[in-house]
Coordinates of C-alpha atoms in Angstrom, one line a residue:
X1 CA 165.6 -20.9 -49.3
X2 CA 167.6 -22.1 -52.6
X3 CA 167.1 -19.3 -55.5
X4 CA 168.0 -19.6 -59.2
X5 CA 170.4 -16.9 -60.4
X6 CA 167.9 -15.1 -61.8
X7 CA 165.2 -15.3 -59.1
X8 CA 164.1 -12.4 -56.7
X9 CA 164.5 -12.6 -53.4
X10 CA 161.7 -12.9 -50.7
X11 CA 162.5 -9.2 -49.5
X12 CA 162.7 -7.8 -53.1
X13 CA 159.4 -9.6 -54.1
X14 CA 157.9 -8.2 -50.6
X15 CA 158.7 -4.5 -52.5
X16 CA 157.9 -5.1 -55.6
X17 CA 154.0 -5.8 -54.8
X18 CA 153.5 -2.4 -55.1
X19 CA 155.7 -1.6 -57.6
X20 CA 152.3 -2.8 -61.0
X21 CA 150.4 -0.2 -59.2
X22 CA 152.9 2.7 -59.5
X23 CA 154.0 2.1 -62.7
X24 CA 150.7 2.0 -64.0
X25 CA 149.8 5.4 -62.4
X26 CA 152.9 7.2 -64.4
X27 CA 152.0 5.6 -67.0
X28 CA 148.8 7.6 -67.7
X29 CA 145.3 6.7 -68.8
X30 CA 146.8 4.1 -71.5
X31 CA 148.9 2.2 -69.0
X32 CA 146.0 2.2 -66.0
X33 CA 143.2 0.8 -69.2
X34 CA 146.3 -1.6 -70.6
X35 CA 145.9 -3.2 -66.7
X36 CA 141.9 -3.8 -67.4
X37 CA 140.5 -6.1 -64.3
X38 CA 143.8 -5.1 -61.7
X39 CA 142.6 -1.8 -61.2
X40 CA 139.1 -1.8 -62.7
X41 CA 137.2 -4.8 -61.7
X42 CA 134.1 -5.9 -63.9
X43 CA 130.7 -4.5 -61.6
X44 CA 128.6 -6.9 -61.2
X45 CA 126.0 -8.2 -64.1
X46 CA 128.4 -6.0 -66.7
X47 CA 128.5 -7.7 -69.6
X48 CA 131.6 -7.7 -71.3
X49 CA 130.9 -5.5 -73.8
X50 CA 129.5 -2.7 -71.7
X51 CA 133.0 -3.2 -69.8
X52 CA 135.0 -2.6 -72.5
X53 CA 133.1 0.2 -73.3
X54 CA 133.9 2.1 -69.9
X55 CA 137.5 1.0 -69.9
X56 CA 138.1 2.7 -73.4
X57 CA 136.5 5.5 -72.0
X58 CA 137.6 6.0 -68.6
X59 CA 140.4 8.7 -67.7
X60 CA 143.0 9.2 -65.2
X61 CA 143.3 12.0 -62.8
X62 CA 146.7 12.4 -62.4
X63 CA 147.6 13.1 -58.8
X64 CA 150.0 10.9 -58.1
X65 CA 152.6 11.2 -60.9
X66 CA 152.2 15.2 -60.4
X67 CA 152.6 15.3 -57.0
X68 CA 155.6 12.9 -57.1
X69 CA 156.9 15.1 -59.8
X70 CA 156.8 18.3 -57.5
X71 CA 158.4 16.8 -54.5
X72 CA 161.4 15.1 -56.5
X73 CA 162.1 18.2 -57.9
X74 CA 162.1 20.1 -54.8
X75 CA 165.4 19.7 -53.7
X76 CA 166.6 20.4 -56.7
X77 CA 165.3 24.0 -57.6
X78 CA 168.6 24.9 -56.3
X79 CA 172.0 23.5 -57.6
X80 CA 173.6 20.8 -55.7
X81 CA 176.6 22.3 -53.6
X82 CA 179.9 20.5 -53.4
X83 CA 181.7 20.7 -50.4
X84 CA 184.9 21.9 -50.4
X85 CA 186.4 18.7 -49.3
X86 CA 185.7 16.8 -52.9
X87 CA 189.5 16.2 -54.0
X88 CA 189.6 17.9 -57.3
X89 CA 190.1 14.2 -58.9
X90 CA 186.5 13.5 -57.5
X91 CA 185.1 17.0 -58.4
X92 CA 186.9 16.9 -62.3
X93 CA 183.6 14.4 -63.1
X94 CA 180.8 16.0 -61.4
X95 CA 179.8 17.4 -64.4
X96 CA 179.8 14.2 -66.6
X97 CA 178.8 11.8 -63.7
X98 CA 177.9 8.7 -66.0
X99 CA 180.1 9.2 -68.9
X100 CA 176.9 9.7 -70.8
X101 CA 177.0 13.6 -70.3
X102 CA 174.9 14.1 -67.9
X103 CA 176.0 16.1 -64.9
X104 CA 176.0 14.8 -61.2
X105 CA 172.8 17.2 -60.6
X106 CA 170.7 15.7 -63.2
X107 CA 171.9 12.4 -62.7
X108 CA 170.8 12.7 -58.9
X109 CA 167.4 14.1 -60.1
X110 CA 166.7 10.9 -61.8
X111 CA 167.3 9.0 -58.3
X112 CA 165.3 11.1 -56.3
X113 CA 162.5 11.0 -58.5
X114 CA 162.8 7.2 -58.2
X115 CA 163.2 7.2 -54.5
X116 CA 159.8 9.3 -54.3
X117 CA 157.5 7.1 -56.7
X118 CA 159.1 3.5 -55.9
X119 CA 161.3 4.2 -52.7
X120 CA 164.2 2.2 -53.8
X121 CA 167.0 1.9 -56.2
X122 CA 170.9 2.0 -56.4
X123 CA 173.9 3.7 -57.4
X124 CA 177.0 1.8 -59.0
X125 CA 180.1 3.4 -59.1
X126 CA 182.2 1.3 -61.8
X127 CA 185.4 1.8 -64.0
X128 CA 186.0 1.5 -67.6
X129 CA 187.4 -1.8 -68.3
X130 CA 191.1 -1.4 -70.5
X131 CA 191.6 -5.1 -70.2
X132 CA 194.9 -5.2 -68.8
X133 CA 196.4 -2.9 -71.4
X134 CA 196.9 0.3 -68.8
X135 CA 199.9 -0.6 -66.6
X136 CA 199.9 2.8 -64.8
X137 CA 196.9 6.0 -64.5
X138 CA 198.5 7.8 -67.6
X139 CA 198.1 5.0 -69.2
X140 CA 194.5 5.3 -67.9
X141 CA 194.2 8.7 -69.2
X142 CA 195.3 8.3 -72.4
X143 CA 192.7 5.3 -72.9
X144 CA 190.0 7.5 -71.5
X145 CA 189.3 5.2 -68.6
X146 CA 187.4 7.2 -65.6
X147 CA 185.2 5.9 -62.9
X148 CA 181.5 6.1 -63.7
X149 CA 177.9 6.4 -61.7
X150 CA 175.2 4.0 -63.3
X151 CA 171.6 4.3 -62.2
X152 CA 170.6 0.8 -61.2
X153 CA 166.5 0.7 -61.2
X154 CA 164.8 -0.5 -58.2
X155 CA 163.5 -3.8 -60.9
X156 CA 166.9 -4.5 -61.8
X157 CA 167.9 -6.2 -58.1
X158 CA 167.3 -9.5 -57.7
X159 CA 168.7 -10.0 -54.2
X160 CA 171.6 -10.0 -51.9
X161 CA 173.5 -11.2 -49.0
X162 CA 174.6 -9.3 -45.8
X163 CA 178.0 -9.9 -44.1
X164 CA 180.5 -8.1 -41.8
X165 CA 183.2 -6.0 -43.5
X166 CA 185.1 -4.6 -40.4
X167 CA 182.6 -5.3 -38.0
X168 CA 179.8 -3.5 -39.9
X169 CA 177.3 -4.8 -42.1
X170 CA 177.9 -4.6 -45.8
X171 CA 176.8 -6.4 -48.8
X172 CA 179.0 -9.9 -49.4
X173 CA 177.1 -10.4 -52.6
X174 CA 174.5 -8.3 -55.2
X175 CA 172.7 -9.9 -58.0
X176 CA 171.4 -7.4 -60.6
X177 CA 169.4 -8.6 -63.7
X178 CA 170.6 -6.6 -67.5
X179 CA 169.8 -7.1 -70.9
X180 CA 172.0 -7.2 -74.3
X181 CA 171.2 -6.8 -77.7
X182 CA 173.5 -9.6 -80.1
X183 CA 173.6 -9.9 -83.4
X184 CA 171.1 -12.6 -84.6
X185 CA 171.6 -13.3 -88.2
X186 CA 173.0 -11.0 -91.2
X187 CA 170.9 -8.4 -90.1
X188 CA 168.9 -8.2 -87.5
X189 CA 169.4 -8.6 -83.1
X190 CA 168.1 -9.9 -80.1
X191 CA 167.4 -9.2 -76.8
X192 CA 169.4 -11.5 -74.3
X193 CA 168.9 -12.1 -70.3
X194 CA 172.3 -11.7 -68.4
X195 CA 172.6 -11.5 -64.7
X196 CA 175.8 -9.8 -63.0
X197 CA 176.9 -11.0 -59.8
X198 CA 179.1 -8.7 -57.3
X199 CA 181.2 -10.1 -54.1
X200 CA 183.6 -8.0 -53.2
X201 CA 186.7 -6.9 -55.1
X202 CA 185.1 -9.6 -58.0
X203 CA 182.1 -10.0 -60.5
X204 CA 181.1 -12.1 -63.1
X205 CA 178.1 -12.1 -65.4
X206 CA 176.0 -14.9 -66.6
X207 CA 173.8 -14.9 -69.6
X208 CA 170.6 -17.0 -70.3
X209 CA 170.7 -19.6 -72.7
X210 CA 168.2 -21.2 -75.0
X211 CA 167.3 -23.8 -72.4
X212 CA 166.4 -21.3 -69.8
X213 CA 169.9 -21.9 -67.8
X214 CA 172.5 -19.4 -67.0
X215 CA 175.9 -20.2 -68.4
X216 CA 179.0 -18.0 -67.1
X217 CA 180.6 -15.7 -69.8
X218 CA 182.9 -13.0 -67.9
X219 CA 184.0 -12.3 -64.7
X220 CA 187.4 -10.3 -63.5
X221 CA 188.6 -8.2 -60.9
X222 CA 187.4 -5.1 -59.4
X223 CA 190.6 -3.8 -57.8
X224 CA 191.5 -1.9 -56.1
X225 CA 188.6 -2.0 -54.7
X226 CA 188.0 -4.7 -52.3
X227 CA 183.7 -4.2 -51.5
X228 CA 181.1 -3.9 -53.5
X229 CA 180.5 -0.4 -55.3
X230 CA 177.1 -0.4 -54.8
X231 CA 175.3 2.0 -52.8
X232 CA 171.4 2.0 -52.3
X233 CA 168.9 5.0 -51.8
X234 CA 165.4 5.0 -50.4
X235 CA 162.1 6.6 -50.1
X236 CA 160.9 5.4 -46.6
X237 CA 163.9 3.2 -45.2
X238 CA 162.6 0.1 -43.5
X239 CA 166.5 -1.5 -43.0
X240 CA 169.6 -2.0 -45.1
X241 CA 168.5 -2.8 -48.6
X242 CA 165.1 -2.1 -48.2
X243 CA 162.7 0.8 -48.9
X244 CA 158.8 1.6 -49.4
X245 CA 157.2 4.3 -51.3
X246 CA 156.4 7.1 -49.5
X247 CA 153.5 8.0 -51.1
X248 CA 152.2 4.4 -51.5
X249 CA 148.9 5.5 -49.9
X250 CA 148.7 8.4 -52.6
X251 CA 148.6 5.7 -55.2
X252 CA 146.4 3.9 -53.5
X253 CA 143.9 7.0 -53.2
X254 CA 144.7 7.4 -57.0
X255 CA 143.7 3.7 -57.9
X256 CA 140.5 4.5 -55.8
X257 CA 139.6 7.6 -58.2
X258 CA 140.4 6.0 -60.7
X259 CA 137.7 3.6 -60.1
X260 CA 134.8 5.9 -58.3
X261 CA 135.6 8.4 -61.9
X262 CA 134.6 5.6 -64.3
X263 CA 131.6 4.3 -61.9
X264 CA 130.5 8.4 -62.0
X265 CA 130.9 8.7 -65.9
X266 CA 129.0 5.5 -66.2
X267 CA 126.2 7.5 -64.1
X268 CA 126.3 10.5 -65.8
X269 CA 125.9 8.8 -69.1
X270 CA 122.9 7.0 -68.2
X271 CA 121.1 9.6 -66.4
X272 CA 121.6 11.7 -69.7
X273 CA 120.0 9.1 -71.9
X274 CA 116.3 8.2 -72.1
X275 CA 113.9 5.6 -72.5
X276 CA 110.4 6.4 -74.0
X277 CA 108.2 3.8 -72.2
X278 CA 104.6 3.0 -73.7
X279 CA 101.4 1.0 -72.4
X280 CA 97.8 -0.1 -73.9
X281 CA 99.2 -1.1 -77.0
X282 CA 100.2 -4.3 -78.7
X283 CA 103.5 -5.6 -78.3
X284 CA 104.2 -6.4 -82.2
X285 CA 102.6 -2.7 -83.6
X286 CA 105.7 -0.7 -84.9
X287 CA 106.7 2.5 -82.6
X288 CA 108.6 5.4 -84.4
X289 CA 109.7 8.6 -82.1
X290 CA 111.5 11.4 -82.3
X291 CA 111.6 15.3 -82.5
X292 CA 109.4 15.7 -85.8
X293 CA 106.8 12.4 -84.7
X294 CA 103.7 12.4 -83.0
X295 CA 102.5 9.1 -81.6
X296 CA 99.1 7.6 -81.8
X297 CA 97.7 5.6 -79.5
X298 CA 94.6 3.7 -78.8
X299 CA 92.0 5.0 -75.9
X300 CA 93.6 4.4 -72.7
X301 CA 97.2 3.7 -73.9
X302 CA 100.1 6.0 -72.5
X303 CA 103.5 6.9 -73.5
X304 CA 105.9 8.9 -70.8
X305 CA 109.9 9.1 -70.8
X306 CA 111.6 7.0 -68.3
X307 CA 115.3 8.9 -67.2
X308 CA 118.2 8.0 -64.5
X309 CA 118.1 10.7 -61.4
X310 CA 120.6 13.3 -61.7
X311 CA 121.2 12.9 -57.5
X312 CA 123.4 10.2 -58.1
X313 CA 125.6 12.2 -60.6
X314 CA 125.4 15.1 -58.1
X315 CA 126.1 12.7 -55.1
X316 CA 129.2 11.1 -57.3
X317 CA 130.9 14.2 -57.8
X318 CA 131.0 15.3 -54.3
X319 CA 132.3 12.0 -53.2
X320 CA 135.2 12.5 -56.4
X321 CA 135.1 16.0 -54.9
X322 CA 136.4 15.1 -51.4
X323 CA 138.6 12.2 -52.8
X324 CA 140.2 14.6 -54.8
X325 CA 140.8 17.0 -51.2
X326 CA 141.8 14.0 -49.8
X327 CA 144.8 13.0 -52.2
X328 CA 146.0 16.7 -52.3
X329 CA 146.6 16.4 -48.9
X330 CA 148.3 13.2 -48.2
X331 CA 150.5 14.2 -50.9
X332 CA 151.3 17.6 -49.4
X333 CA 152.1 15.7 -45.9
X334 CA 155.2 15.0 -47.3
X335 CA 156.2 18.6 -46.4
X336 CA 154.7 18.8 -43.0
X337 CA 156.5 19.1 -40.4
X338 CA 156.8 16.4 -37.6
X339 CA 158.3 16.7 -34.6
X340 CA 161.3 14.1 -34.4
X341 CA 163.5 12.4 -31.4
X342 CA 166.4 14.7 -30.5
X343 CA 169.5 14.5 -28.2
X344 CA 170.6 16.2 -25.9
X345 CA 172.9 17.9 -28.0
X346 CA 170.0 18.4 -31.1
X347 CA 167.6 19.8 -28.6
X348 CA 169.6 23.3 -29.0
X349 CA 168.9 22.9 -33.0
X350 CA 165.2 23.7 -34.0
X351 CA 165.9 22.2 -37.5
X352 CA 166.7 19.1 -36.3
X353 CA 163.2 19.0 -33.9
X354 CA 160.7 20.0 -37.2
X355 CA 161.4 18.2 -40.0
X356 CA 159.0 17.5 -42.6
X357 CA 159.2 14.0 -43.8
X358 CA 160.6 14.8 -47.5
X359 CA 163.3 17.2 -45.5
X360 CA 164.3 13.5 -43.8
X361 CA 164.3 11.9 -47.1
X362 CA 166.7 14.3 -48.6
X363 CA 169.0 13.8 -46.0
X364 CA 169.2 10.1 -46.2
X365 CA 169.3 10.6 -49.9
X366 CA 172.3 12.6 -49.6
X367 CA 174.1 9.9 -47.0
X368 CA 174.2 7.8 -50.0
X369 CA 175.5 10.5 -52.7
X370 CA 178.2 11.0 -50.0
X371 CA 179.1 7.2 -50.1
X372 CA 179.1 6.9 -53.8
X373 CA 181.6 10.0 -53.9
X374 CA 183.6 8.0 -51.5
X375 CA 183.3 5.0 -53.9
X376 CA 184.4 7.6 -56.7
X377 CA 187.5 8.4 -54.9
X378 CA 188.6 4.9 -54.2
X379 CA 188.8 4.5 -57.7
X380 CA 191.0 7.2 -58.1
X381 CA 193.2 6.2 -55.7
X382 CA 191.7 8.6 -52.9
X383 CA 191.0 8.2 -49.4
X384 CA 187.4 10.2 -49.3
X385 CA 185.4 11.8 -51.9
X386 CA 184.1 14.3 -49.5
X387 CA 180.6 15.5 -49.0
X388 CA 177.3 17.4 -51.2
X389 CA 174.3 18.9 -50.2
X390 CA 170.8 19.1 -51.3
X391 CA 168.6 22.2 -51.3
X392 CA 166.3 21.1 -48.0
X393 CA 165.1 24.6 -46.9
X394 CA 161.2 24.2 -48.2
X395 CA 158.1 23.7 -46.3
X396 CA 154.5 23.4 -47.6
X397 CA 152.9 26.2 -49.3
X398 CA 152.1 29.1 -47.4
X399 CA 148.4 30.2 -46.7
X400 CA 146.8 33.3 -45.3
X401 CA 147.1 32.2 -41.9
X402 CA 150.7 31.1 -41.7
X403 CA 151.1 34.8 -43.4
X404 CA 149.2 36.6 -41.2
X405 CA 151.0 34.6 -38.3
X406 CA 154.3 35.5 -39.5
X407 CA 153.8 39.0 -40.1
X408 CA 152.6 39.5 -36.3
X409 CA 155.8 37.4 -35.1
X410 CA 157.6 40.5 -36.8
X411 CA 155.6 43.6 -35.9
X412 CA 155.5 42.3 -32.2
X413 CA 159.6 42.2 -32.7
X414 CA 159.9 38.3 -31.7
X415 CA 161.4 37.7 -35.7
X416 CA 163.5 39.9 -38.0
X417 CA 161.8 41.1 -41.5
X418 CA 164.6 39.2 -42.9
X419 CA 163.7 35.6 -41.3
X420 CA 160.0 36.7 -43.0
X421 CA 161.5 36.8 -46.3
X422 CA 163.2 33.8 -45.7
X423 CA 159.8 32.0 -44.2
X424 CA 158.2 32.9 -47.2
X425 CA 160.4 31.5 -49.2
X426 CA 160.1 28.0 -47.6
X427 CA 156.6 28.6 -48.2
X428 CA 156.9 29.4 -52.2
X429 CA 155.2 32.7 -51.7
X430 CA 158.5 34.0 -53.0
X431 CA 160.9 33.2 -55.4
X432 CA 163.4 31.1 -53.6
X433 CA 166.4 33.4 -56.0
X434 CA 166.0 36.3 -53.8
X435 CA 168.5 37.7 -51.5
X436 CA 166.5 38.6 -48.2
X437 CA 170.0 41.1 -47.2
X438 CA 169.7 42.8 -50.8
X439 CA 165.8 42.6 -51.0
X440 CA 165.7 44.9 -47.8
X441 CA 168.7 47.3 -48.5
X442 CA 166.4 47.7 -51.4
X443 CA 163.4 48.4 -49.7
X444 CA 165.4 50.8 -47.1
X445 CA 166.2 53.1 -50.5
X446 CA 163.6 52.6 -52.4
X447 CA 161.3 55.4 -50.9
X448 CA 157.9 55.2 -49.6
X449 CA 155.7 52.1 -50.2
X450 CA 153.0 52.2 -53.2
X451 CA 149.8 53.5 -51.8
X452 CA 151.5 56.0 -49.2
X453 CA 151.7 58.8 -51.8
X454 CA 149.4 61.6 -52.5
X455 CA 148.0 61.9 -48.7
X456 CA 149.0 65.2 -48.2
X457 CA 148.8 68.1 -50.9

């Protein structure tokens, strides 16, 4: 299938069908009423004004930007760890990863919390350009050139093609859209569309003209490099290049709150309004009510106050009730544990038999931090920019009967009190800062527990 330059591909247009949805969720209550009919369809008879009405009213319930919130930043309640094979000309930028200021660990934050919501996005590792005027690194150096990690969104890739580099699969090509602000005028600017293609070792970059077309206006070399300094990360991996959400059925749940919570204000307000209804008299005489009126009608004429049942309010917020249940724990699933496919040589490791899904994510996650360090040091004249790792010991939250569970593992002496400190900590019952060793030569020295005085006298 033929494409223009600035086209999508079929797989990136397969991934970015869900992509309206989440941004509209983290974007709040304005961005979910700015969609109107996508997310709120029009019930049936509603005029248009009574639609407008509960559209400016209705409110979003938040669960899926606060859950993705909490499980991005899981992995990083504790600092990143280098290892100790990062060549000090890799490690020198960790703490000023994108030139911008921002540190490696911040910078990786901003991913993961993109991997969660959207499940895909990318990593650039580039160069500062000195146009041919360094001849050698100190040269380099003195122009402040450095290598550099740019955070490409996941709806900045418009597609890409797949060869074999040394008999492994690697991109051959990578299309990403940008924009530019030019001068336009004395004093004012505008926004231009520019596409920059990669192949390896090469790029250039096109720019949109008036007519719509794509006319050429750099390119140059990206040696020594001889791939493509790209390096994708995902949410749920479905291949190469490609990732899902992997909470996309939260933000469906969401979207279906979002919904049933304006059709149950719409009830509530209705059932709390009512309508004085009145018989036996003529249609044209004049009726005036209220809290200081009386009403005078003719013999055998009735008045009586018509109003909506409060069962289907009641009804409406159990079923919001159990929706709500039911969002908190398809988001918390993410730190479930699942058994997983082991060798023979993982069978003897119990962390690689349990993980929880996000655990998994993590680990993929940091596969790709690895290769962009790697990227780093090919920059620098390096052969490997050696290895991170991401806080991954967390579980879901503890309750009384995993606690009561572990505590009887430890008084039956089948775990140590400190693998119960450390389970708890998984668990966020305690603060994941504590030093299970220290914490119980404490204890040992501290004297007799609170409670256990004053027995004897």
């Amino acid at each position: 299938m033929a494409l223009a330059i600035h086209e999508r591909s079929p797989a990136v247009q397969a991934m970015a069908k869900h992509w309206p949805l989440i941004d509209a969720l983290l974007g709040g209550t304005p961005a979910m009423r700015a969609a109107g009919l996508a997310y709120l369809p029009q019930q049936p008879r509603e005029d248009a004004e009574d639609y407008a009405y509960r559209l400016s009213t209705a409110t979003l319930f938040p669960a899926f930007a606060r859950t993705a919130a909490v499980m991005a930043g899981k992995p990083f309640s504790k600092e990143l760890v280098l290892g100790e094979d990062v060549p000090p000309e890799v490690a020198q930028w960790i703490g000023d990863i994108d030139g911008e200021g921002r540190s490696l660990h911040a910078f990786a934050a901003d991913l993961m919390h993109e991997a969660i919501t959207h499940g895909y996005g990318g990593i650039l590792v580039d160069y500062t350009r000195t146009e041919g005027a360094a001849r050698t690194q100190a040269d380099e150096r003195t122009m402040g050139a450095r290598p550099y990690w740019v955070h490409i969104k996941h709806d900045r890739i418009l597609g890409w093609k797949i060869g074999k580099v040394n008999g492994l699969p690697a991109l051959i090509q990578l299309r990403i859209t940008e924009t530019e602000e030019v001068p336009d005028g004395d004093y004012g600017v505008k926004t231009v569309n520019r596409v920059r293609v990669y192949t390896p070792g090469a790029f250039e970059l096109w720019e949109e003209g008036g007519n719509g077309q794509y006319t050429l206006i750099d390119q140059g070399s990206m040696a020594p490099l001889t791939e493509i300094p790209f390096v994708p990360f995902y949410g749920t991996r479905e291949g190469f290049m490609v990732g899902l959400p992997p909470l996309l059925e939260l933000a469906h749940l969401n979207a279906k709150h979002w919904r049933e919570q304006s059709d149950q204000d719409d009830s509530a307000r209705f059932a709390r309004k009512r309508l004085l209804v009145v018989s036996g008299i003529d249609s044209d005489s004049p009726i005036t009510s209220g809290s200081s009126y009386a009403l005078s009608l003719p013999q055998g004429g009735d008045a009586k106050v018509v109003q909506g049942s409060a069962e289907s309010v009641t009804v409406g917020r159990s079923e919001l009730d159990a929706l709500e249940a039911q969002m908190l724990q398809t988001g918390a699933e993410l730190l479930t544990r699942q058994p997983g496919s082991r060798t023979a040589t993982e069978s003897s490791n119990d962390a690689e038999a349990n993980k929880s899904e996000l655990q998994r994510i993590v680990e993929t996650f940091e596969d790709s931090l690895d290769r962009a360090l790697d990227l780093t040091a090919q920059w620098l004249g390096q052969p490997k920019g050696g290895t991170l790792s991401l806080y991954k010991d967390f579980a879901a939250p503890i309750n009384a009967q995993d606690s009561q569970a572990i505590l009887a593992l430890q008084q039956a002496g089948i775990i140590t009190k400190e693998t119960v400190i450390r389970e708890s900590q998984r668990r966020a019952l305690l603060s994941p800062d504590l030093v299970p060793e220290d914490e119980l030569e404490a204890v040992s020295t501290e004297g007799p527990a609170l409670g256990a005085l004053g027995g004897d006298r």
